[in-house]
Coordinates of C-alpha atoms and ligand atoms in Angstrom, one line a residue:
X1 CA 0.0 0.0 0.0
X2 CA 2.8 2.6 1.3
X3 CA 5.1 0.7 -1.4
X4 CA 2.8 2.1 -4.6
X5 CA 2.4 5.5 -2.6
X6 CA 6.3 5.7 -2.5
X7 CA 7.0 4.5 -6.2
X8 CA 4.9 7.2 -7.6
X9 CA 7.6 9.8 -7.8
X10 CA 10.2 6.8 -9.6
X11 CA 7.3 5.6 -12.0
X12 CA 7.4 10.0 -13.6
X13 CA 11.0 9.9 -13.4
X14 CA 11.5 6.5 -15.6
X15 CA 9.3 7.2 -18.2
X16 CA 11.3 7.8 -21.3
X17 CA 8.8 9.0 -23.5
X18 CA 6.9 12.0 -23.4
X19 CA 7.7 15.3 -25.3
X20 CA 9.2 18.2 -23.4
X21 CA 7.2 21.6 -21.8
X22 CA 9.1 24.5 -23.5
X23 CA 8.2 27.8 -21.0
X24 CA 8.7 30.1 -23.9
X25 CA 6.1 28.9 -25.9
X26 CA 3.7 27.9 -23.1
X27 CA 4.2 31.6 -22.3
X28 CA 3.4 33.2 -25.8
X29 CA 0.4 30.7 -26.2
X30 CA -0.8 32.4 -22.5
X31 CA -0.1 35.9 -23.5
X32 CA -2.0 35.5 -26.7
X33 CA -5.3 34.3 -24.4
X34 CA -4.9 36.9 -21.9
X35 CA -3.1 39.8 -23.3
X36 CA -5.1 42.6 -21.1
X37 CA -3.9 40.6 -17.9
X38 CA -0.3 41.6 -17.4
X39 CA -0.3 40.7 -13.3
X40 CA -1.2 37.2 -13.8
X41 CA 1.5 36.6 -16.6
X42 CA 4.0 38.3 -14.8
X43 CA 3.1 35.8 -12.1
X44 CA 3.0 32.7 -14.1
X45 CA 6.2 34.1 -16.1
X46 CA 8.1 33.4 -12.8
X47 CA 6.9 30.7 -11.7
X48 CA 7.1 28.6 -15.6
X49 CA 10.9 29.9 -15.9
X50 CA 12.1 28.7 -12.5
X51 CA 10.7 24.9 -13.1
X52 CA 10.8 24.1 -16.5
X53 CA 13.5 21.6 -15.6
X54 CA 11.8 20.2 -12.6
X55 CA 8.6 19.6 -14.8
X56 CA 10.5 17.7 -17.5
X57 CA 12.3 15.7 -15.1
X58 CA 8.6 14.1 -14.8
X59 CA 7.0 13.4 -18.4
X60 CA 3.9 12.3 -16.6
X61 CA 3.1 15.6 -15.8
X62 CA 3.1 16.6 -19.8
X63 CA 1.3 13.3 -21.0
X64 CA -1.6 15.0 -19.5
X65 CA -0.8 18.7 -20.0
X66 CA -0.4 19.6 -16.1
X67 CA 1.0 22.7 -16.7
X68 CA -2.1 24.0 -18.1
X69 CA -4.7 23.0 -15.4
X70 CA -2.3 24.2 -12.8
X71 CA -2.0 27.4 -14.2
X72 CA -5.3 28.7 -15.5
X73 CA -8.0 28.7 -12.8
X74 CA -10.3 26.2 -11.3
X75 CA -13.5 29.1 -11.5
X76 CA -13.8 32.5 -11.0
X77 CA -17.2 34.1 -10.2
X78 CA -17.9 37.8 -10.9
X79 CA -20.9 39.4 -9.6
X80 CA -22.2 43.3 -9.5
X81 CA -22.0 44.2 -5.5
X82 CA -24.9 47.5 -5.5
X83 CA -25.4 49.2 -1.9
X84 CA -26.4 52.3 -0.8
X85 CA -24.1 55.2 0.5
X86 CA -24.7 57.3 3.6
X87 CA -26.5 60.1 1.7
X88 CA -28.9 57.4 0.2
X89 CA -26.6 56.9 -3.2
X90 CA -26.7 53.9 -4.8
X91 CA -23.3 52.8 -5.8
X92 CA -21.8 50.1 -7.8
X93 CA -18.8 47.9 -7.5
X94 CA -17.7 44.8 -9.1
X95 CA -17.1 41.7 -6.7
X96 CA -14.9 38.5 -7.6
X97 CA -13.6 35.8 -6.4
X98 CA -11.1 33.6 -8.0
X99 CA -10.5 29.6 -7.3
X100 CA -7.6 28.9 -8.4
X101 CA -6.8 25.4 -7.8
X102 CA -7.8 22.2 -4.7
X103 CA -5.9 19.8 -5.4
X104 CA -4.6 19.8 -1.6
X105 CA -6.9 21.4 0.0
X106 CA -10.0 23.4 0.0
X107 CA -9.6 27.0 -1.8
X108 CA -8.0 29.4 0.8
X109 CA -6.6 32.9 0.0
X110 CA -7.1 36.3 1.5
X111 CA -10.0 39.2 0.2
X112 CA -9.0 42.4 -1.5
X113 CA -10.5 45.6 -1.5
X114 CA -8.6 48.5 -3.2
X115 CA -9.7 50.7 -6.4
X116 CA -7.0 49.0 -8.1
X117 CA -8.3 45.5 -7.9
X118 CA -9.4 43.6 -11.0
X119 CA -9.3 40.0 -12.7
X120 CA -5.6 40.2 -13.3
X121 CA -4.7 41.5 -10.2
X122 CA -6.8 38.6 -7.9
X123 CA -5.7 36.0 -10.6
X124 CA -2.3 36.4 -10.1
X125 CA -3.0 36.4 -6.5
X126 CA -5.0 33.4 -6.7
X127 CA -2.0 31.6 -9.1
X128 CA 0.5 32.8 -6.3
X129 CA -1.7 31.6 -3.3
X130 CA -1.8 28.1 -4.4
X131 CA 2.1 28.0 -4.1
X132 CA 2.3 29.5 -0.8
X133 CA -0.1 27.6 0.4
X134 CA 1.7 24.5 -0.8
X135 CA 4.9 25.5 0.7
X136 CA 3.3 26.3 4.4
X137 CA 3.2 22.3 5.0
X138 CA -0.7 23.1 5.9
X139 CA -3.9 21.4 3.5
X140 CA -4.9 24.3 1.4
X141 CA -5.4 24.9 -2.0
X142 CA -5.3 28.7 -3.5
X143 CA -8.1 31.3 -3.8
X144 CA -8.2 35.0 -3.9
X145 CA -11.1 37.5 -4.0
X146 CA -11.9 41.3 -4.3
X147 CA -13.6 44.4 -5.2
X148 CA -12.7 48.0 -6.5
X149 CA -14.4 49.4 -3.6
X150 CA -12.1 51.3 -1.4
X151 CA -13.0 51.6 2.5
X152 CA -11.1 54.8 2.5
X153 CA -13.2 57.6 3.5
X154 CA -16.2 55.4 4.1
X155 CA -17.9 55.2 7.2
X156 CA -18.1 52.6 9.2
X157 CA -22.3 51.9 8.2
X158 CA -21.0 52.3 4.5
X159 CA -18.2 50.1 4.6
X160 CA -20.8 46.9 6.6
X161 CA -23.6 47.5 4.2
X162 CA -20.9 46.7 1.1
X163 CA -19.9 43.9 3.1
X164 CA -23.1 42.5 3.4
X165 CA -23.8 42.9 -0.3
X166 CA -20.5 41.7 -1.0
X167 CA -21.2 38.8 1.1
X168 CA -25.0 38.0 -0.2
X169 CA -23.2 36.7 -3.3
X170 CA -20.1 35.4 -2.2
X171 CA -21.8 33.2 0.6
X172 CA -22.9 31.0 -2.3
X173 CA -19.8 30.2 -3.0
X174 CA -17.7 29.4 -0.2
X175 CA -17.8 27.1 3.0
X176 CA -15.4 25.6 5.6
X177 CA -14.8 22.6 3.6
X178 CA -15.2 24.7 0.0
X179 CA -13.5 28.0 0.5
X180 CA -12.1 29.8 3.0
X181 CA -11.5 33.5 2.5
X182 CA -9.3 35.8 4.9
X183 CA -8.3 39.4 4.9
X184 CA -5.7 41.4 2.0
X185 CA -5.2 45.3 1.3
X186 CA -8.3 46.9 2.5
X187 CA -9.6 43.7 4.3
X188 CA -9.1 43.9 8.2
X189 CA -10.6 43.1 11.2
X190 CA -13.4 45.3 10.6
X191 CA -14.2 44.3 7.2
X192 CA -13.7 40.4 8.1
X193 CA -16.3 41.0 11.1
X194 CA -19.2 42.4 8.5
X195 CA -19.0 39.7 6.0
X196 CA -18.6 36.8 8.7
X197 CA -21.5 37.9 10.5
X198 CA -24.0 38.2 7.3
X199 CA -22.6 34.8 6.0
X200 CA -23.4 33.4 9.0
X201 CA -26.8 34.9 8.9
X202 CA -26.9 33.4 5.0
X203 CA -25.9 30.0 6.5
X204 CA -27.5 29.8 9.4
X205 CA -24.6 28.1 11.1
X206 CA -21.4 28.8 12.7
X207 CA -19.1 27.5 11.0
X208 CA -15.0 28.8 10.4
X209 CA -15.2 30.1 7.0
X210 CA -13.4 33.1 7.1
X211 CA -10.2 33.4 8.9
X212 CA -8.4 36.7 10.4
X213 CA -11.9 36.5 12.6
X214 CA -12.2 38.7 16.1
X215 CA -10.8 36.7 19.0
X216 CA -14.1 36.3 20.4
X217 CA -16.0 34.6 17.8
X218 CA -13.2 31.9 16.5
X219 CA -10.6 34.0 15.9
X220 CA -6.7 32.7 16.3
X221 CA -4.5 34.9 18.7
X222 CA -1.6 35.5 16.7
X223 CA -3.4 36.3 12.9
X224 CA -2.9 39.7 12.9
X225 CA 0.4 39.7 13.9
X226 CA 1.0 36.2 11.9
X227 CA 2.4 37.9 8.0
X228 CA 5.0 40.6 9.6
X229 CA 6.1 38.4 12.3
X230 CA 6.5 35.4 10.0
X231 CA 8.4 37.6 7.6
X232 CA 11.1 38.9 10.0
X233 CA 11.4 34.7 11.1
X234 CA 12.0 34.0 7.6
X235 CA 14.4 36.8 7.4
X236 CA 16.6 35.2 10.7
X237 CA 16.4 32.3 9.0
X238 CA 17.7 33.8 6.0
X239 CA 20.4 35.9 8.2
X240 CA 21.5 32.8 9.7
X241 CA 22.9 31.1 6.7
X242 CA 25.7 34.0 6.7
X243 CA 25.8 34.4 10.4
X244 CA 24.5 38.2 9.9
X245 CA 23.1 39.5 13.3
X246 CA 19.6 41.8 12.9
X247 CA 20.8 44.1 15.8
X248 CA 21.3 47.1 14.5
X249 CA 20.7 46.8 10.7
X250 CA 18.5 49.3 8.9
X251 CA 15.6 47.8 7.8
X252 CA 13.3 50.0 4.8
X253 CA 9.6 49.3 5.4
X254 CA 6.8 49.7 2.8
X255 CA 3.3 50.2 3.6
X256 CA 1.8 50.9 6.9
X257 CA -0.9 48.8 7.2
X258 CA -1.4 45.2 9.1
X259 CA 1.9 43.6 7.3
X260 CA 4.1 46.4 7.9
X261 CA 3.2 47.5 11.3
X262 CA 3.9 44.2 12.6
X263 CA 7.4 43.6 10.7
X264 CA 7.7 47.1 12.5
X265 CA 7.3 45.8 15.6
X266 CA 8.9 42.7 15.9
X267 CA 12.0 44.3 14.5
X268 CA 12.0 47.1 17.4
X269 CA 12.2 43.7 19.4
X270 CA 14.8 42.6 18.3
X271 CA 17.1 45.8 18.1
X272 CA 17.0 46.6 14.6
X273 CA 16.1 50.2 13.2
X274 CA 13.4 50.6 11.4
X275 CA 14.3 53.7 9.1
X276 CA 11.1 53.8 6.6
X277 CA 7.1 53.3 6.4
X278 CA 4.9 54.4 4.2
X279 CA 1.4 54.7 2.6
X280 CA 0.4 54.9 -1.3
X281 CA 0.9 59.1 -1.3
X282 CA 4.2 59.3 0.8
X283 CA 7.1 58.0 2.9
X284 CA 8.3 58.7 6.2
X285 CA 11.5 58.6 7.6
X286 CA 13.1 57.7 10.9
X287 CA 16.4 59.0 10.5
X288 CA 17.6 57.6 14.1
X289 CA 15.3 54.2 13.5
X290 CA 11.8 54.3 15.4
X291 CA 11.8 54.1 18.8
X292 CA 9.0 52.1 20.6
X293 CA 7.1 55.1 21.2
X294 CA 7.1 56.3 18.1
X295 CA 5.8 52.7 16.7
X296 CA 3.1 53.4 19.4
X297 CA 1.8 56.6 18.0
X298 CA 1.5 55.2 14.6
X299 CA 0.4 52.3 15.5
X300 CA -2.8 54.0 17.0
X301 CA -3.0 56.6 14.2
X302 CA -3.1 54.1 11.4
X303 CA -4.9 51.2 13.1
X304 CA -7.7 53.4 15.1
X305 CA -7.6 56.3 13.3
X306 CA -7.3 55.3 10.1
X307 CA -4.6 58.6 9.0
X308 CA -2.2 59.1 6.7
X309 CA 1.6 58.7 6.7
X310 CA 1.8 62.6 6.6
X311 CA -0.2 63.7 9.1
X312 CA 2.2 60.8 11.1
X313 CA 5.0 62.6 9.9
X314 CA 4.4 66.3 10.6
X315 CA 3.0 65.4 14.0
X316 CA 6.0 64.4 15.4
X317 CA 8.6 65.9 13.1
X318 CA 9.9 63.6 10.6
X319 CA 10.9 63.9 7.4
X320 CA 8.5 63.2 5.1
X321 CA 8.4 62.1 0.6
X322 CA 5.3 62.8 -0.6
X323 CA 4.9 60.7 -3.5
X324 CA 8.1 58.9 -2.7
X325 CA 8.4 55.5 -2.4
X326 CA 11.7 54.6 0.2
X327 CA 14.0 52.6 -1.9
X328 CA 16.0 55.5 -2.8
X329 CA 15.8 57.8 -0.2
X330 CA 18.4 56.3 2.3
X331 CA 20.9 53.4 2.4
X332 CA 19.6 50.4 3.6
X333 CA 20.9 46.7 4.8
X334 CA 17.5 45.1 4.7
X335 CA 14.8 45.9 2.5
X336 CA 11.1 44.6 3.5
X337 CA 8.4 45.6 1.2
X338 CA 5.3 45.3 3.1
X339 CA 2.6 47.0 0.7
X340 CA 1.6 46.4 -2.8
X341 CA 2.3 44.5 -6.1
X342 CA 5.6 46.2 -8.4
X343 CA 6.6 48.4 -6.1
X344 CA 10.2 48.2 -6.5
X345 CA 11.4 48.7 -10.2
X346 CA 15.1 47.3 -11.9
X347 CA 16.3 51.0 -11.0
X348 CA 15.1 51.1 -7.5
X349 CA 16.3 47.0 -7.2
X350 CA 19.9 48.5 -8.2
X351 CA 20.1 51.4 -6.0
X352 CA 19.3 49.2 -3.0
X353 CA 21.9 46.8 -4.0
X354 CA 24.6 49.8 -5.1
X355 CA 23.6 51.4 -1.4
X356 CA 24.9 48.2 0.5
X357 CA 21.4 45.9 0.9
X358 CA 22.5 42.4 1.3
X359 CA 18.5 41.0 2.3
X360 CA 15.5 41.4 1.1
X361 CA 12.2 40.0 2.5
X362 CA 8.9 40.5 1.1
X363 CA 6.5 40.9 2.6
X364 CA 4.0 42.2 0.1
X365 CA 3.1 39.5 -2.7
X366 CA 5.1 40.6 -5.9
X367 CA 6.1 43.7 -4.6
X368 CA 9.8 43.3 -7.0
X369 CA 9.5 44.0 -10.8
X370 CA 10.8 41.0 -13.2
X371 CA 13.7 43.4 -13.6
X372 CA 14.3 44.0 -10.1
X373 CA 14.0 40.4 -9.3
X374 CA 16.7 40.2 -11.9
X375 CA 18.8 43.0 -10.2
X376 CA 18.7 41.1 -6.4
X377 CA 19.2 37.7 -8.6
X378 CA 22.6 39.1 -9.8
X379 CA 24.0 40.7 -7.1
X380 CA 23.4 37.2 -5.3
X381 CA 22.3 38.7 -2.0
X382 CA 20.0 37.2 0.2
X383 CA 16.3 37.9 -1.6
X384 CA 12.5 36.2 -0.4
X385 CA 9.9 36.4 -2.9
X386 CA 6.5 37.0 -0.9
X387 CA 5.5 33.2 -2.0
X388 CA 7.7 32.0 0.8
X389 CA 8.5 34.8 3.3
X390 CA 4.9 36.3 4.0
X391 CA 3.5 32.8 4.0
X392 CA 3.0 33.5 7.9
X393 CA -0.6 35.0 7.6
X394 CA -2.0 32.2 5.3
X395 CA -0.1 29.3 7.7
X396 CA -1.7 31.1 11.3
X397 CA -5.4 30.9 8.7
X398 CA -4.6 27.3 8.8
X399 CA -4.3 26.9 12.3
X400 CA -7.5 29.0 12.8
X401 CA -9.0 26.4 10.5
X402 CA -7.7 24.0 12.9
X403 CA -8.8 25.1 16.0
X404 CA -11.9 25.9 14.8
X405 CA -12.5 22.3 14.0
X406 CA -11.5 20.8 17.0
X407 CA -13.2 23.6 18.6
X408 CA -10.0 24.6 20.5
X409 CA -8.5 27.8 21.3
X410 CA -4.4 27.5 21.6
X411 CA -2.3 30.0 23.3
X412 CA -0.6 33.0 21.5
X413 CA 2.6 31.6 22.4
X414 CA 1.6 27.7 21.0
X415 CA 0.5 29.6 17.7
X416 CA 4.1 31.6 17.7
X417 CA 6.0 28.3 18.4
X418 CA 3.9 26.7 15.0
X419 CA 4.9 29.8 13.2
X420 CA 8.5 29.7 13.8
X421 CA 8.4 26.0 12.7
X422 CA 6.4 26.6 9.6
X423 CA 9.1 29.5 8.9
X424 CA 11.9 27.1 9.6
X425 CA 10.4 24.6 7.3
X426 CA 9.7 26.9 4.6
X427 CA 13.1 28.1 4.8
X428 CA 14.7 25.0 4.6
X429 CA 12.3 23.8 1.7
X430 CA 13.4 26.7 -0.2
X431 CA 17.4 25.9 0.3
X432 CA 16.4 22.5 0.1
X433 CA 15.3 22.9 -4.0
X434 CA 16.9 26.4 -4.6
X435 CA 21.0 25.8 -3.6
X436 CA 23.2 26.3 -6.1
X437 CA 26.9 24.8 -6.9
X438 CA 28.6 27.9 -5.2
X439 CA 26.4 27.9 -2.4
X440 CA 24.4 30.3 -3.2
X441 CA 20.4 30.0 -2.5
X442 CA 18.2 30.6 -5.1
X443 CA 15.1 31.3 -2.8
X444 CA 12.9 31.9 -6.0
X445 CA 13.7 29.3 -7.8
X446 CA 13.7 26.6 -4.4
X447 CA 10.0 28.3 -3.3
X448 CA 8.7 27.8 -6.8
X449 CA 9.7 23.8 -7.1
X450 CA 9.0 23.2 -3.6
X451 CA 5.8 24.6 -3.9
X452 CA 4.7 23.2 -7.5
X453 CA 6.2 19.7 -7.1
X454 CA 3.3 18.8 -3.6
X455 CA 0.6 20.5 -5.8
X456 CA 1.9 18.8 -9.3
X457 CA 2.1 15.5 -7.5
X458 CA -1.4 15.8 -6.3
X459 CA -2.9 17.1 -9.6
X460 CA -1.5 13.6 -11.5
X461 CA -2.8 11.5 -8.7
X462 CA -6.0 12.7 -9.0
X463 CA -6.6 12.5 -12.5
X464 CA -7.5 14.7 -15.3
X465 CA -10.8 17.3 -15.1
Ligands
NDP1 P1 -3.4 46.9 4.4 O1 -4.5 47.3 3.7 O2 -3.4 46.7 5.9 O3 -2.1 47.9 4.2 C1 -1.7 48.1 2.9 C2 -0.6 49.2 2.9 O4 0.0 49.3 1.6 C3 -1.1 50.6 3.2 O5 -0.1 51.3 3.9 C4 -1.5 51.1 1.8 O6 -1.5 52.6 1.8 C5 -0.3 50.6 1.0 N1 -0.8 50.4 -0.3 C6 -1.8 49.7 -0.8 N2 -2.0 49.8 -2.1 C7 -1.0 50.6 -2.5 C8 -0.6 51.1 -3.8 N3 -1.2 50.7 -4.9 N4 0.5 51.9 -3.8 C9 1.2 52.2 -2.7 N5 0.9 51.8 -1.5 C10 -0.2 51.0 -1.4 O7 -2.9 45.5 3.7 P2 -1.9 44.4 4.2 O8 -0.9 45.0 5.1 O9 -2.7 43.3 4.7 O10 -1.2 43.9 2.9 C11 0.0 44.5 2.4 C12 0.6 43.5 1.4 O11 0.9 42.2 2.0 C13 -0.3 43.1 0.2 O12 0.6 42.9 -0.9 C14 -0.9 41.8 0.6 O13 -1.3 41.1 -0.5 C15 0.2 41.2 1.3 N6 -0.1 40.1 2.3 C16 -1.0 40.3 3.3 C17 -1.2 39.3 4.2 C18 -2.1 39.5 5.3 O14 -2.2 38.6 6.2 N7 -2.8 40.6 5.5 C19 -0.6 38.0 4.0 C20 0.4 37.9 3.0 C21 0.6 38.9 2.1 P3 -2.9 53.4 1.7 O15 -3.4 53.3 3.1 O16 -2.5 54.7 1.2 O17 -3.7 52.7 0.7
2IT2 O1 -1.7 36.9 0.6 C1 -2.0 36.2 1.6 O2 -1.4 35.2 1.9 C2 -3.1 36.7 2.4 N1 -3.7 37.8 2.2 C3 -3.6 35.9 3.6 C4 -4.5 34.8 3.1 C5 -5.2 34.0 4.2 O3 -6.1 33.2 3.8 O4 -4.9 34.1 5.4

């Protein structure tokens, strides 16, 4: 029984027949179907490039065109999400959600609300999510979901009555066993609250379907804090293989929202300076690192009050880049981009590397350019794509899944101690499939094959549909 479990992997790996998968032309054949999506091939660009040789090391996988059906998505539903503003304006937003593939687990992938979001955006979020997912050791396949409605300057009634429209569609889709949605850009606490409470009105039943829930209705201590935290362990991890100490290096943060305020803080921990955070119309700069304090008051004034980087800035005197992103502004050892998709370019890639940066951690999900990627790639410094290193908010959804099953609650400090193991484990995955002849660690290319050859495996087992 375990004997024809175990010989799987030797049956792909003897079969000499079987014609090869060339990434070029699977790419050209992709860009010619969806030309207007440029996120999603970026995404799939990445991914195809790092494993061609992985895949053809396994003809099985080609006899029954794998590559295809992993990357094109399971479904995606679209649906018009109408409500009705605080001045009795009825507004319209587009709502999606994106399955991307199951094969080890039900769908599970965060929900993202931001002007910006469309069907190229969440599908490459969807296409990433099933990697990461993979990679976190947990049983979840990928998902992610949205809308082009911005909370920003809504009011609290505004931003639960799209919620609950949101959710009057999306319940339909989803379930503990189905899909399990979570939080992204724009999705918080708040926002997670709203549509978990109408779905469970919807359902009439209490189950865990969403994830990043409040601590007092199934919630796991240790979510919020799960993505930055896990990033920084992934970056010790990362620090270790060279013996680099953190105390004391200057760390550029992106974004101020729940990623980047938690990096923040567990970096303030552990001695390092934090020298950068910022919002999508500015940076601000700590030119002596943030003191606790400091991480305090913008702590409050971003999570409570909901304000901008600038007010932030001129409240207590800092220097603040409106319009500026941080790359460039100072020199950096670490770099950990904590908000959005391509937000550091080739040029921005080479100044950090010219200025001294030896890491580079994302937090964000494809916050590096192809060309930047290239740039870190070169300059063989230490470099985490998001896939891997902020796989600690979607691996503390698992355990929430978890406890919610057994109908357990575990201690913050149990829920840290699985974090730092998934991070470990990721980590060594990573050097594991990604180590090259001189030593160096191709984190990109080892997250990519660790995470496609579980889901891959899984896929061929399972037959073709
Ligand atoms: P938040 O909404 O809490 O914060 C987002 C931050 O990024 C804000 O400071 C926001 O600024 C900034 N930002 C958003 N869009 C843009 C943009 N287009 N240009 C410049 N800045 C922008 O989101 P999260 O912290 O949850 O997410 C940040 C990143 O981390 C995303 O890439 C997300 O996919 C990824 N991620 C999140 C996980 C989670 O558990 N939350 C897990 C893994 C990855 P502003 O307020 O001005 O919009
Ligand atoms: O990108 C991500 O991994 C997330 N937004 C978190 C997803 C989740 O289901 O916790």
């Amino acid at each position: 029984m375990g004997g024809f479990a175990m010989a799987l992997p030797r049956v792909y790996k003897n079969q000499l027949t079987g014609k090869k998968m060339k990434a070029q032309e699977f790419l050209a054949e992709l860009q010619r179907r969806f030309p207007n999506e440029p996120e999603y091939l970026q995404a799939v660009e990445e991914v195809i490039e790092s494993i061609e040789d992985v895949y053809n090391e396994y003809p099985a996988f080609e006899n029954v065109n794998l590559i295809e059906r992993l990357c094109i998505p399971d479904r995606i539903y679209s649906f018009r999400v109408s409500w009705i503003d605080d001045k009795g304006k009825v507004r319209t937003n587009m709502g999606y959600r994106v399955q991307h593939n199951n094969a080890i687990g039900p769908y599970k992938g965060g929900i993202r609300f931001h002007s910006s979001v469309n069907l190229s955006i969440l599908k490459f979020l969807a296409f990433e999510q099933t990697f990461k997912n993979s990679l976190t050791t947990l049983a979840m396949g990928g998902a992610k979901g949205g809308s082009d409605f911005s909370p920003r300057g809504k009011s609290d009634m505004e931003v639960m009555r799209f919620c609950q429209a949101f959710m009057q569609e999306l319940s339909r889709h989803i379930g503990a066993d189905t899909d399990v949605p979570a939080g992204d850009i724009g999705v918080g606490g708040r926002e997670v609250g709203y549509m978990f409470g109408w779905y469970k009105k919807m359902q009439r039943e209490f189950t865990g379907t969403f994830t990043g829930k409040g601590l007092d209705f199934g919630g796991s201590l240790m979510r919020p804090e799960a993505t930055g935290y896990g990033n920084v362990y992934f970056l010790l991890n990362m620090l270790a293989t060279k013996g680099i100490d953190i105390k004391d290096k200057k760390v550029a943060i992106s974004g101020s929202g729940n990623v980047a305020l938690y990096t923040a803080e567990k970096l303030l921990k552990l001695g390092a300076k934090v020298m950068s955070m910022s919002d999508s119309e500015g940076t601000v700069l700590f030119p002596e690192g943030m003191t606790q304090e400091q991480f305090e008051r913008l702590f409050e004034h971003k999570i409570y009050f909901r304000g901008r980087c600038s007010e932030y800035a001129a409240n207590e005197n800092l220097p603040y880049y409106s319009g500026k992103r941080p790359w460039t502004l100072m020199k950096y050892d670490i770099a950990m981009p904590s908000a959005t998709q391509n937000e550091i370019n080739g040029e921005e890639a080479k100044a950090l590397v010219d200025g001294g940066c030896f890491a580079v951690s994302e937090g964000a999900n494809m916050p590096s350019t192809r060309e930047a990627v290239a740039e870190f790639l070169k300059a063989k410094i230490l470099y985490a794509p998001g896939k891997a290193a902020n796989a600690g908010g979607v691996s503390v959804s698992g355990l929430e899944m978890a406890q919610n099953a057994q109908k357990m609650k575990w201690t913050a400090e149990e829920v840290d101690e699985k974090l730092q193991e998934i991070m470990k484990d990721i980590h060594e995955q990573c050097v594991k499939y990604g180590k090259t002849e001189d030593g160096f660690v191709n984190y990109v290319k080892g997250a990519n094959t660790a995470g496609f050859l579980k889901v891959a495996k899984a896929m061929h087992a399972q037959g073709v549909f």
